[in-house]
PDB file of C-alpha atoms in Angstrom:
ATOM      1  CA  UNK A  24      33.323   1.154  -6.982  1.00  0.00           C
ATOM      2  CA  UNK A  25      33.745  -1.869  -8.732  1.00  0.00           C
ATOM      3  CA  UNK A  26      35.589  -5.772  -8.105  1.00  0.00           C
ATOM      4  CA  UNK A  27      35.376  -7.575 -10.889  1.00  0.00           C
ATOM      5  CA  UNK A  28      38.014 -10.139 -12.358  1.00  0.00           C
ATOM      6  CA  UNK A  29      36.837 -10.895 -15.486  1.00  0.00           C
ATOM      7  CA  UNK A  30      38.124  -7.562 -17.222  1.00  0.00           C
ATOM      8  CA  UNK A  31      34.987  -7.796 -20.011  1.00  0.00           C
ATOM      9  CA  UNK A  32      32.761  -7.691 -17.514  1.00  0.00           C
ATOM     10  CA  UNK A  33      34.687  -5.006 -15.389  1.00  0.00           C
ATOM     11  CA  UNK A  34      35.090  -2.530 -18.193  1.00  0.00           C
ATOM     12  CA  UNK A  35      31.616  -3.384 -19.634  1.00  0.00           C
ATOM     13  CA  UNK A  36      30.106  -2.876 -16.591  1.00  0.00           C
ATOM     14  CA  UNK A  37      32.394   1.137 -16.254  1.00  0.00           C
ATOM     15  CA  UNK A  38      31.056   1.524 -19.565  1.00  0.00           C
ATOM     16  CA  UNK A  39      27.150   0.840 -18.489  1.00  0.00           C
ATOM     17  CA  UNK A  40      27.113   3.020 -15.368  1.00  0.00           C
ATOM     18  CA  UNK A  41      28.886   5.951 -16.869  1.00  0.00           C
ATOM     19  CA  UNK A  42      26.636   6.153 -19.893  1.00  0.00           C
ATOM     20  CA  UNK A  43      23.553   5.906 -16.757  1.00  0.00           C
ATOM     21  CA  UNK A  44      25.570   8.787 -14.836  1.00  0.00           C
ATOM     22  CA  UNK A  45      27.188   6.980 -12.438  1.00  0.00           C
ATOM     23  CA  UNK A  46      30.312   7.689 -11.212  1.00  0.00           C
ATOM     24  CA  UNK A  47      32.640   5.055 -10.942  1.00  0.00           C
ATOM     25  CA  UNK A  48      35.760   5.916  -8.829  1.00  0.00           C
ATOM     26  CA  UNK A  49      37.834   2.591  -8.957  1.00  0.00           C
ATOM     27  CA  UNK A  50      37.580  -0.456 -10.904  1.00  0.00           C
ATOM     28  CA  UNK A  51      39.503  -3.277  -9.576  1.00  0.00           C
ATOM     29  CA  UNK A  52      40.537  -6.918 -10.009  1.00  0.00           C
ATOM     30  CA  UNK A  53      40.280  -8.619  -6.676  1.00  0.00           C
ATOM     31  CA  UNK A  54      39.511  -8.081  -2.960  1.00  0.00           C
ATOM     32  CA  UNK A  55      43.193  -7.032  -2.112  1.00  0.00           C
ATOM     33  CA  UNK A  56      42.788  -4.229  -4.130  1.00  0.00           C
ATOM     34  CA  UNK A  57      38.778  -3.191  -3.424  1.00  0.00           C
ATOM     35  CA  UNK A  58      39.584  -3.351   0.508  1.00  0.00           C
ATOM     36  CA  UNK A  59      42.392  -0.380   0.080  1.00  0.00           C
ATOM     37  CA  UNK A  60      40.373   1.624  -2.710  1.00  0.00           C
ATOM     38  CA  UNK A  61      36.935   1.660  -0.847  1.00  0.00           C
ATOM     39  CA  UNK A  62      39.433   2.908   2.707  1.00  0.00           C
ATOM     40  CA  UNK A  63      41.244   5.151   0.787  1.00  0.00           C
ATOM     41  CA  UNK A  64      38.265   7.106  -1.058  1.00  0.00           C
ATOM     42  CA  UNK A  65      35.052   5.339   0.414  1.00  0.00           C
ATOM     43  CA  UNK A  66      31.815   5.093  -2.328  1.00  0.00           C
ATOM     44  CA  UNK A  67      28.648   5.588  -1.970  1.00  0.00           C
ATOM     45  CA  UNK A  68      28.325   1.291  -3.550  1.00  0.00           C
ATOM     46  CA  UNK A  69      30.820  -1.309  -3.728  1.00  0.00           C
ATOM     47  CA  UNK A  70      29.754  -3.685  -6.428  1.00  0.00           C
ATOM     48  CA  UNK A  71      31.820  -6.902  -5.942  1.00  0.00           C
ATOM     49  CA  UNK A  72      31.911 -10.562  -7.767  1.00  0.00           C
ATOM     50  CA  UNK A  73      31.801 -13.606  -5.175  1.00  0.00           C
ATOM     51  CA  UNK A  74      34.210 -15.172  -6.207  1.00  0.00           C
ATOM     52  CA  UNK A  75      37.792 -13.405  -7.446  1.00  0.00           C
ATOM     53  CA  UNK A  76      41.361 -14.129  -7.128  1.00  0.00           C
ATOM     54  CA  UNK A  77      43.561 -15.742  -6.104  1.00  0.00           C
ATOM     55  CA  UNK A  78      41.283 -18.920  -4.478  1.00  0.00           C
ATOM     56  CA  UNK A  79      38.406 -17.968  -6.583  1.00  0.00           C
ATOM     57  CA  UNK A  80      35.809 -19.286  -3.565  1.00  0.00           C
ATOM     58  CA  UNK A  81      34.521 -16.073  -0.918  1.00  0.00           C
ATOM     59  CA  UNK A  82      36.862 -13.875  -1.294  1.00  0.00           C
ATOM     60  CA  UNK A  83      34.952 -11.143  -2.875  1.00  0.00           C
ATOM     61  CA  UNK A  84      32.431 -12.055  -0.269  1.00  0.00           C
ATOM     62  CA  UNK A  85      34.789 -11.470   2.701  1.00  0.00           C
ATOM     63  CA  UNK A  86      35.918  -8.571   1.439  1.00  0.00           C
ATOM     64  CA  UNK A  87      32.442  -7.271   1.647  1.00  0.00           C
ATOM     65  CA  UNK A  88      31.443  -8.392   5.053  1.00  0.00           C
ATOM     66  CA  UNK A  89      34.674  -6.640   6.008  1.00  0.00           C
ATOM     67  CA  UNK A  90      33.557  -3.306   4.566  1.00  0.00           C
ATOM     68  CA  UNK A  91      30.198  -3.667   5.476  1.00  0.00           C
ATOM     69  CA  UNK A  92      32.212  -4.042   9.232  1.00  0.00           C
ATOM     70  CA  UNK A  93      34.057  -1.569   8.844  1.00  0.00           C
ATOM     71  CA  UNK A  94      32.255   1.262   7.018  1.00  0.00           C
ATOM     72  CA  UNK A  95      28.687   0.369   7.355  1.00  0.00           C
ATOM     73  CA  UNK A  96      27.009   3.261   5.809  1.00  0.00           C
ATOM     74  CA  UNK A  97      28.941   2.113   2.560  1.00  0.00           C
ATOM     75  CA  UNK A  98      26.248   0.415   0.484  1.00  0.00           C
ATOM     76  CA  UNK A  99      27.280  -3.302  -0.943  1.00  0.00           C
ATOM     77  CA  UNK A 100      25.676  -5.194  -4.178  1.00  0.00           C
ATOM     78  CA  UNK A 101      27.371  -8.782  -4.491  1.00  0.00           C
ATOM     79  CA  UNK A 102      27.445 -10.410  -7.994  1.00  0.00           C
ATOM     80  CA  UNK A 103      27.422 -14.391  -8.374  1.00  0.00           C
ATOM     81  CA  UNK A 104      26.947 -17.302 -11.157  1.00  0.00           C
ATOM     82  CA  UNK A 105      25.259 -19.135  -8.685  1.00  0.00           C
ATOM     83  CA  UNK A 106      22.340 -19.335  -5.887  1.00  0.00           C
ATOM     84  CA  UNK A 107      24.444 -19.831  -2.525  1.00  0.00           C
ATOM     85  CA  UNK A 108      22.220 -19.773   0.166  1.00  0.00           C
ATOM     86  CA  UNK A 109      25.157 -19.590   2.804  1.00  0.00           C
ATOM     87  CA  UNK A 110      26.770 -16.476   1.400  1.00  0.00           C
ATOM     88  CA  UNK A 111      22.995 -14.360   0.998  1.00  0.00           C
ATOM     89  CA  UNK A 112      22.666 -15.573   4.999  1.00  0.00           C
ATOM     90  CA  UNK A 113      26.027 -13.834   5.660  1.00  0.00           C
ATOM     91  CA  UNK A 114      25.843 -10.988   3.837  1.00  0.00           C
ATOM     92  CA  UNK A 115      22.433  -9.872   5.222  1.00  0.00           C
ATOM     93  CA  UNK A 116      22.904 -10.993   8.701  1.00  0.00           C
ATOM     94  CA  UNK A 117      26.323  -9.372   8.653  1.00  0.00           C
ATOM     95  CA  UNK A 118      24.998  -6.041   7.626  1.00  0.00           C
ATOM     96  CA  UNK A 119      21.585  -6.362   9.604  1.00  0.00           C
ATOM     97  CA  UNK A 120      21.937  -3.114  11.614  1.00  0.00           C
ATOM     98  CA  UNK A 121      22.038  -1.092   8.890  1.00  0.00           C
ATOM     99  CA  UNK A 122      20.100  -0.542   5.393  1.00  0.00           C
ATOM    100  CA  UNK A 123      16.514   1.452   5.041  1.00  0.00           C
ATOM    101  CA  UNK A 124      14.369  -1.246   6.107  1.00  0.00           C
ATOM    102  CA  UNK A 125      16.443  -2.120   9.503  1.00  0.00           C
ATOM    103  CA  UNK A 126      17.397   1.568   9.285  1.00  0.00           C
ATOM    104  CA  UNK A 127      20.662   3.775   9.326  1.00  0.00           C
ATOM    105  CA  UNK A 128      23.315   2.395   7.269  1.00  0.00           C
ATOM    106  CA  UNK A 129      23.903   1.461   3.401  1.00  0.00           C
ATOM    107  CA  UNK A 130      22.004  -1.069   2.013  1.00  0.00           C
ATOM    108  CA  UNK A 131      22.856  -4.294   0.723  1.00  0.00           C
ATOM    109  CA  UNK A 132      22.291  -6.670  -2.296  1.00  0.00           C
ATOM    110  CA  UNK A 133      23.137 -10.078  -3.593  1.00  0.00           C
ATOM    111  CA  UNK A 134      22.686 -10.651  -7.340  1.00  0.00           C
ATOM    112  CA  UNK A 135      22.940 -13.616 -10.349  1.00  0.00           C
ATOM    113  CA  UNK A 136      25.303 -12.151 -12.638  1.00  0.00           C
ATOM    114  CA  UNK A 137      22.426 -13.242 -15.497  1.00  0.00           C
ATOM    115  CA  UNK A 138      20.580 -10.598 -14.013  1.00  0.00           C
ATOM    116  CA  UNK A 139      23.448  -7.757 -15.189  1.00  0.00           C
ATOM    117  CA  UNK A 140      22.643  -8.564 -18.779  1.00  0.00           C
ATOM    118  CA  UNK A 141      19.334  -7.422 -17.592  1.00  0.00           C
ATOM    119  CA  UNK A 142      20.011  -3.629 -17.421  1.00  0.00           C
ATOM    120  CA  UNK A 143      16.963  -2.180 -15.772  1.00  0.00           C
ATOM    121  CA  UNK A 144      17.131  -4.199 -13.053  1.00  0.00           C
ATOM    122  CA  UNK A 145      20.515  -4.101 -12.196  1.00  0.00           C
ATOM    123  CA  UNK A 146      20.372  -0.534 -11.904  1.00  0.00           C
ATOM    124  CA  UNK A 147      17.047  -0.461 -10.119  1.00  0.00           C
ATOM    125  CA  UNK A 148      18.811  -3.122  -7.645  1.00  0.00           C
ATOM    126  CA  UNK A 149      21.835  -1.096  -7.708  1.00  0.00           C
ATOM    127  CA  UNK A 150      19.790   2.572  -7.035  1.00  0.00           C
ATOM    128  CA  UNK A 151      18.038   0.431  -3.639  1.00  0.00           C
ATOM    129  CA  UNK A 152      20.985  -0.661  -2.362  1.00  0.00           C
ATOM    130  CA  UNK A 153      22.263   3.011  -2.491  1.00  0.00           C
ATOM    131  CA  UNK A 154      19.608   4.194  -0.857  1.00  0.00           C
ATOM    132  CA  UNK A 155      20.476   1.979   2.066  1.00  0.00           C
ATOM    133  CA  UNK A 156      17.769  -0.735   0.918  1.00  0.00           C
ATOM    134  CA  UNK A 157      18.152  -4.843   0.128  1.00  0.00           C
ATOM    135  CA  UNK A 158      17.748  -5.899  -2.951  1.00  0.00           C
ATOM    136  CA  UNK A 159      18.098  -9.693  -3.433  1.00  0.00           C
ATOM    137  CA  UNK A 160      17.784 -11.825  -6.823  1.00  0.00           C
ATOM    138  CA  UNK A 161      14.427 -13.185  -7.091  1.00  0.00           C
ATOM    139  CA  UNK A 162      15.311 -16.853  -7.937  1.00  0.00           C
ATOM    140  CA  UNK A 163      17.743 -16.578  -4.622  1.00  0.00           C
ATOM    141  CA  UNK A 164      14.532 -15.563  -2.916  1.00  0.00           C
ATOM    142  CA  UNK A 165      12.854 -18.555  -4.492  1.00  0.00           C
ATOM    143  CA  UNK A 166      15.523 -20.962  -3.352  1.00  0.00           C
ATOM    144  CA  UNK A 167      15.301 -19.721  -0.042  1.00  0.00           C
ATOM    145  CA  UNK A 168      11.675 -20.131   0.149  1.00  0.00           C
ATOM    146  CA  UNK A 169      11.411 -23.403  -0.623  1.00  0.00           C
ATOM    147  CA  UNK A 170      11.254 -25.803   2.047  1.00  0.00           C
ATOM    148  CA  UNK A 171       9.080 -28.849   3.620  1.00  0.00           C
ATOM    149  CA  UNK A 172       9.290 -29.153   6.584  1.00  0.00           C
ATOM    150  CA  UNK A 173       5.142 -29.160   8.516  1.00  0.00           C
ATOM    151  CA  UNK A 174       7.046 -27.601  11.328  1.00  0.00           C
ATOM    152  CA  UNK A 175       8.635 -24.283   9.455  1.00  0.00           C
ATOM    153  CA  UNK A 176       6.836 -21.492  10.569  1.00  0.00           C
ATOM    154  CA  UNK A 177       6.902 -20.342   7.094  1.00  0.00           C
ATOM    155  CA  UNK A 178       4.806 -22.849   6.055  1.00  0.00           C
ATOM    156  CA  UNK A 179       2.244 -21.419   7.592  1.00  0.00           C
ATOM    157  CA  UNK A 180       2.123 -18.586   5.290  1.00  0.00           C
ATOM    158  CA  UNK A 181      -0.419 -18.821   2.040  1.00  0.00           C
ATOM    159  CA  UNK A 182       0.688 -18.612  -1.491  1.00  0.00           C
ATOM    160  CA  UNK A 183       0.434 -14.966  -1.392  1.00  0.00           C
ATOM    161  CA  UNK A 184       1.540 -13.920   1.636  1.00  0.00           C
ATOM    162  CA  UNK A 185       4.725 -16.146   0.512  1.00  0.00           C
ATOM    163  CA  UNK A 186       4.671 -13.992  -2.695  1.00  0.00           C
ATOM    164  CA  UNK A 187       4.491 -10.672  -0.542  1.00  0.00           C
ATOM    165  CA  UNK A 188       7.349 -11.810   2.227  1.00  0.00           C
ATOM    166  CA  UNK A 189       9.577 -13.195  -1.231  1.00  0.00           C
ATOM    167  CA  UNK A 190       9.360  -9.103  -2.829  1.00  0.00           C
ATOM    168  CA  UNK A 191      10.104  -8.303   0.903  1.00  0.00           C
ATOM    169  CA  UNK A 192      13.775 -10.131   0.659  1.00  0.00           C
ATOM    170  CA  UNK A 193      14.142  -8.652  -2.757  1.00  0.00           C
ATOM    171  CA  UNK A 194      14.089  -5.127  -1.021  1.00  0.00           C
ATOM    172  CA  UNK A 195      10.746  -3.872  -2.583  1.00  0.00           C
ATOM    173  CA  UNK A 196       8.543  -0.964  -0.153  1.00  0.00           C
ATOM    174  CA  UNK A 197       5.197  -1.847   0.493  1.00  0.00           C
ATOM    175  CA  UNK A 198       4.227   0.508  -2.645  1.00  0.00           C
ATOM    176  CA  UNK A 199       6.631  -1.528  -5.096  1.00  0.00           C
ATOM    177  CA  UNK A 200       5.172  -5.078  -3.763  1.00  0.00           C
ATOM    178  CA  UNK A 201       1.821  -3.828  -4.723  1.00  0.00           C
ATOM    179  CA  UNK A 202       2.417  -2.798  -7.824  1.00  0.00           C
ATOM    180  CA  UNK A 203       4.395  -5.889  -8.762  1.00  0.00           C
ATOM    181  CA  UNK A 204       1.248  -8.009  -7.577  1.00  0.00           C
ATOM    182  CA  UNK A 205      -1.175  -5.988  -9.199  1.00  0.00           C
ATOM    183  CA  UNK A 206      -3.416  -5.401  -5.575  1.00  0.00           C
ATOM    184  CA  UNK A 207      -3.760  -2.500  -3.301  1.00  0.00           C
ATOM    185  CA  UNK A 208      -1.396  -0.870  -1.274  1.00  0.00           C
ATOM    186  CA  UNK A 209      -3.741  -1.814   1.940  1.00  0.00           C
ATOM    187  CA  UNK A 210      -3.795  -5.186   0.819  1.00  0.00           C
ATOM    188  CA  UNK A 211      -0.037  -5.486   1.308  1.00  0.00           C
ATOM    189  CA  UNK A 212      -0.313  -4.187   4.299  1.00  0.00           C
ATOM    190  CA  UNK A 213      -2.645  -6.464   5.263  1.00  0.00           C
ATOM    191  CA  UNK A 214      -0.722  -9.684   4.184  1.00  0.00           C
ATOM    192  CA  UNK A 215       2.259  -8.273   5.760  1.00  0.00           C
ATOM    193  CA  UNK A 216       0.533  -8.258   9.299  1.00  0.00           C
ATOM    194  CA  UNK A 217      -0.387 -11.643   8.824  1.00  0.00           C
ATOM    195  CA  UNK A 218       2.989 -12.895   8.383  1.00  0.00           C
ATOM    196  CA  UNK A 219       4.216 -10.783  11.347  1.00  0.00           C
ATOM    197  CA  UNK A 220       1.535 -12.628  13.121  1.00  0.00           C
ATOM    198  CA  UNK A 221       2.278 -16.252  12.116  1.00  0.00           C
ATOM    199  CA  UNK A 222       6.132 -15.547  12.363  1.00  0.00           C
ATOM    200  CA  UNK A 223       5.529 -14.780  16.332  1.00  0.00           C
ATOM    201  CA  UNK A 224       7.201 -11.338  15.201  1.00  0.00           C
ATOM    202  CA  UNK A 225       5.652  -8.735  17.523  1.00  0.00           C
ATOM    203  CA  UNK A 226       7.254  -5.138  18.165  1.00  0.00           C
ATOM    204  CA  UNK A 227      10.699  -4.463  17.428  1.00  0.00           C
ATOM    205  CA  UNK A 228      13.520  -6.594  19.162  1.00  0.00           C
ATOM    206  CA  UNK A 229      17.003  -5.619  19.837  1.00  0.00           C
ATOM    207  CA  UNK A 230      16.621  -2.371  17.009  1.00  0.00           C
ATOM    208  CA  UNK A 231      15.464  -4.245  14.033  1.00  0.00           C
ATOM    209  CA  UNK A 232      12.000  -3.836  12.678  1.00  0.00           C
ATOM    210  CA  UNK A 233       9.652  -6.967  12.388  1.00  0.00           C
ATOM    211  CA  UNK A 234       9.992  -6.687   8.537  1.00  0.00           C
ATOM    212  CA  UNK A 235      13.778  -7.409   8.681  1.00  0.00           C
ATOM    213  CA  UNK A 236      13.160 -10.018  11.188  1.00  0.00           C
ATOM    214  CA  UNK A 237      10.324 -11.958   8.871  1.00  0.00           C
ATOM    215  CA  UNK A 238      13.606 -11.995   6.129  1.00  0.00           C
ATOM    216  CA  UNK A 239      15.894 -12.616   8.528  1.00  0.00           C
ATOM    217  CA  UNK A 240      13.547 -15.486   9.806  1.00  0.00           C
ATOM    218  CA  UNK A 241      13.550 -17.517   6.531  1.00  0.00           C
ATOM    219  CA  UNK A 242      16.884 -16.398   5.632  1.00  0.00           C
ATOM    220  CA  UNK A 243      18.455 -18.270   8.553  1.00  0.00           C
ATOM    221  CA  UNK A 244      15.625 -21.711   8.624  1.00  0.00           C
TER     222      UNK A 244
END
């Protein structure tokens, strides 16, 4: 399902995932109008712009905290121009009980709109996040990560385990960080531990696993 105002990109986007074998069930023009499509004929993925009418601030956002509320095994992939720390926060701290990685519900996703015009990842972000996984924009991961204070736990973390905790936020298994860093699997594994370690994350707390914590963790700082 689709919430998109600008109707190029709408029907472009219809267009992209039916030729990939998607199925797209409703293709909309602002929250008003996603909020009563997704209850009356919920998707598997609601991919929503930010920003849509009439304000043109959150309310795509809202409208996806509220399904993510309201139906959480409905997966949701947000679109925006821009790198807003505040609404990535929300959206994964709103939908924290659910998705793959904290386990049970549909996953969740936060996107530059740049990164459509890339097709293979928009539809390998868009195939996590309906298999109930996260998959965040790298640069938003980059913005996130950068910070300077000596007191941020996350600045205890080296270069690399930064590197593995940043394909972490962008939803990638254990497997997929490897590959993308060219090292072993074990390696990962290993660097993963260690951030556990200097994050003070140890065994799971109130149902979420350390490795949505450690996002979580930076997320929120």
């Amino acid at each position: 399902m689709l919430a998109e105002d600008s109707t190029l990109l709408r029907e472009g986007l219809v267009r992209l995932l039916a030729e990939e074998g998607h199925e797209v069930r409703a293709a909309v023009g602002n929250a008003v109008e996603l909020l009563a499509a997704v209850e009356a004929d919920p998707p598997d993925v609601v991919v929503a712009d930010v920003r849509m009418p009439p304000t043109h601030t959150d309310e795509g956002l809202r409208a996806a905290l509220e399904i993510r509320s309201r139906l959480p095994e409905v997966g949701v992939l947000v679109l925006s121009q821009y790198v807003e720390k505040r609404y990535a926060t929300e959206l994964l701290t709103g939908g924290a009980g659910g998705g793959a990685d904290g386990g049970g519900g549909g996953g969740v996703g936060y996107l530059l709109k740049d990164r459509v015009a890339q097709v293979d990842e928009f539809l390998d972000a868009l195939d996590r996040v309906g298999q109930g996984r996260t998959a965040f924009d790298p640069e938003v991961v980059r913005r996130l990560l950068v910070r300077s204070s000596h007191t941020d736990p996350l600045a205890r973390l080296t270069p690399r385990e930064a590197e593995v905790l940043a394909a972490m936020a962008q939803g990638h298994t254990n497997a997929s960080v490897a590959a993308r860093l060219h090292v072993s699997q074990s390696a990962v594994e290993k660097h993963i531990n260690a951030i556990f370690d200097k994050l003070e994350l140890t065994g799971r707390s109130d149902g979420y696993s350390k490795r949505v914590l450690a996002v979580l963790r930076y997320l929120d700082s």
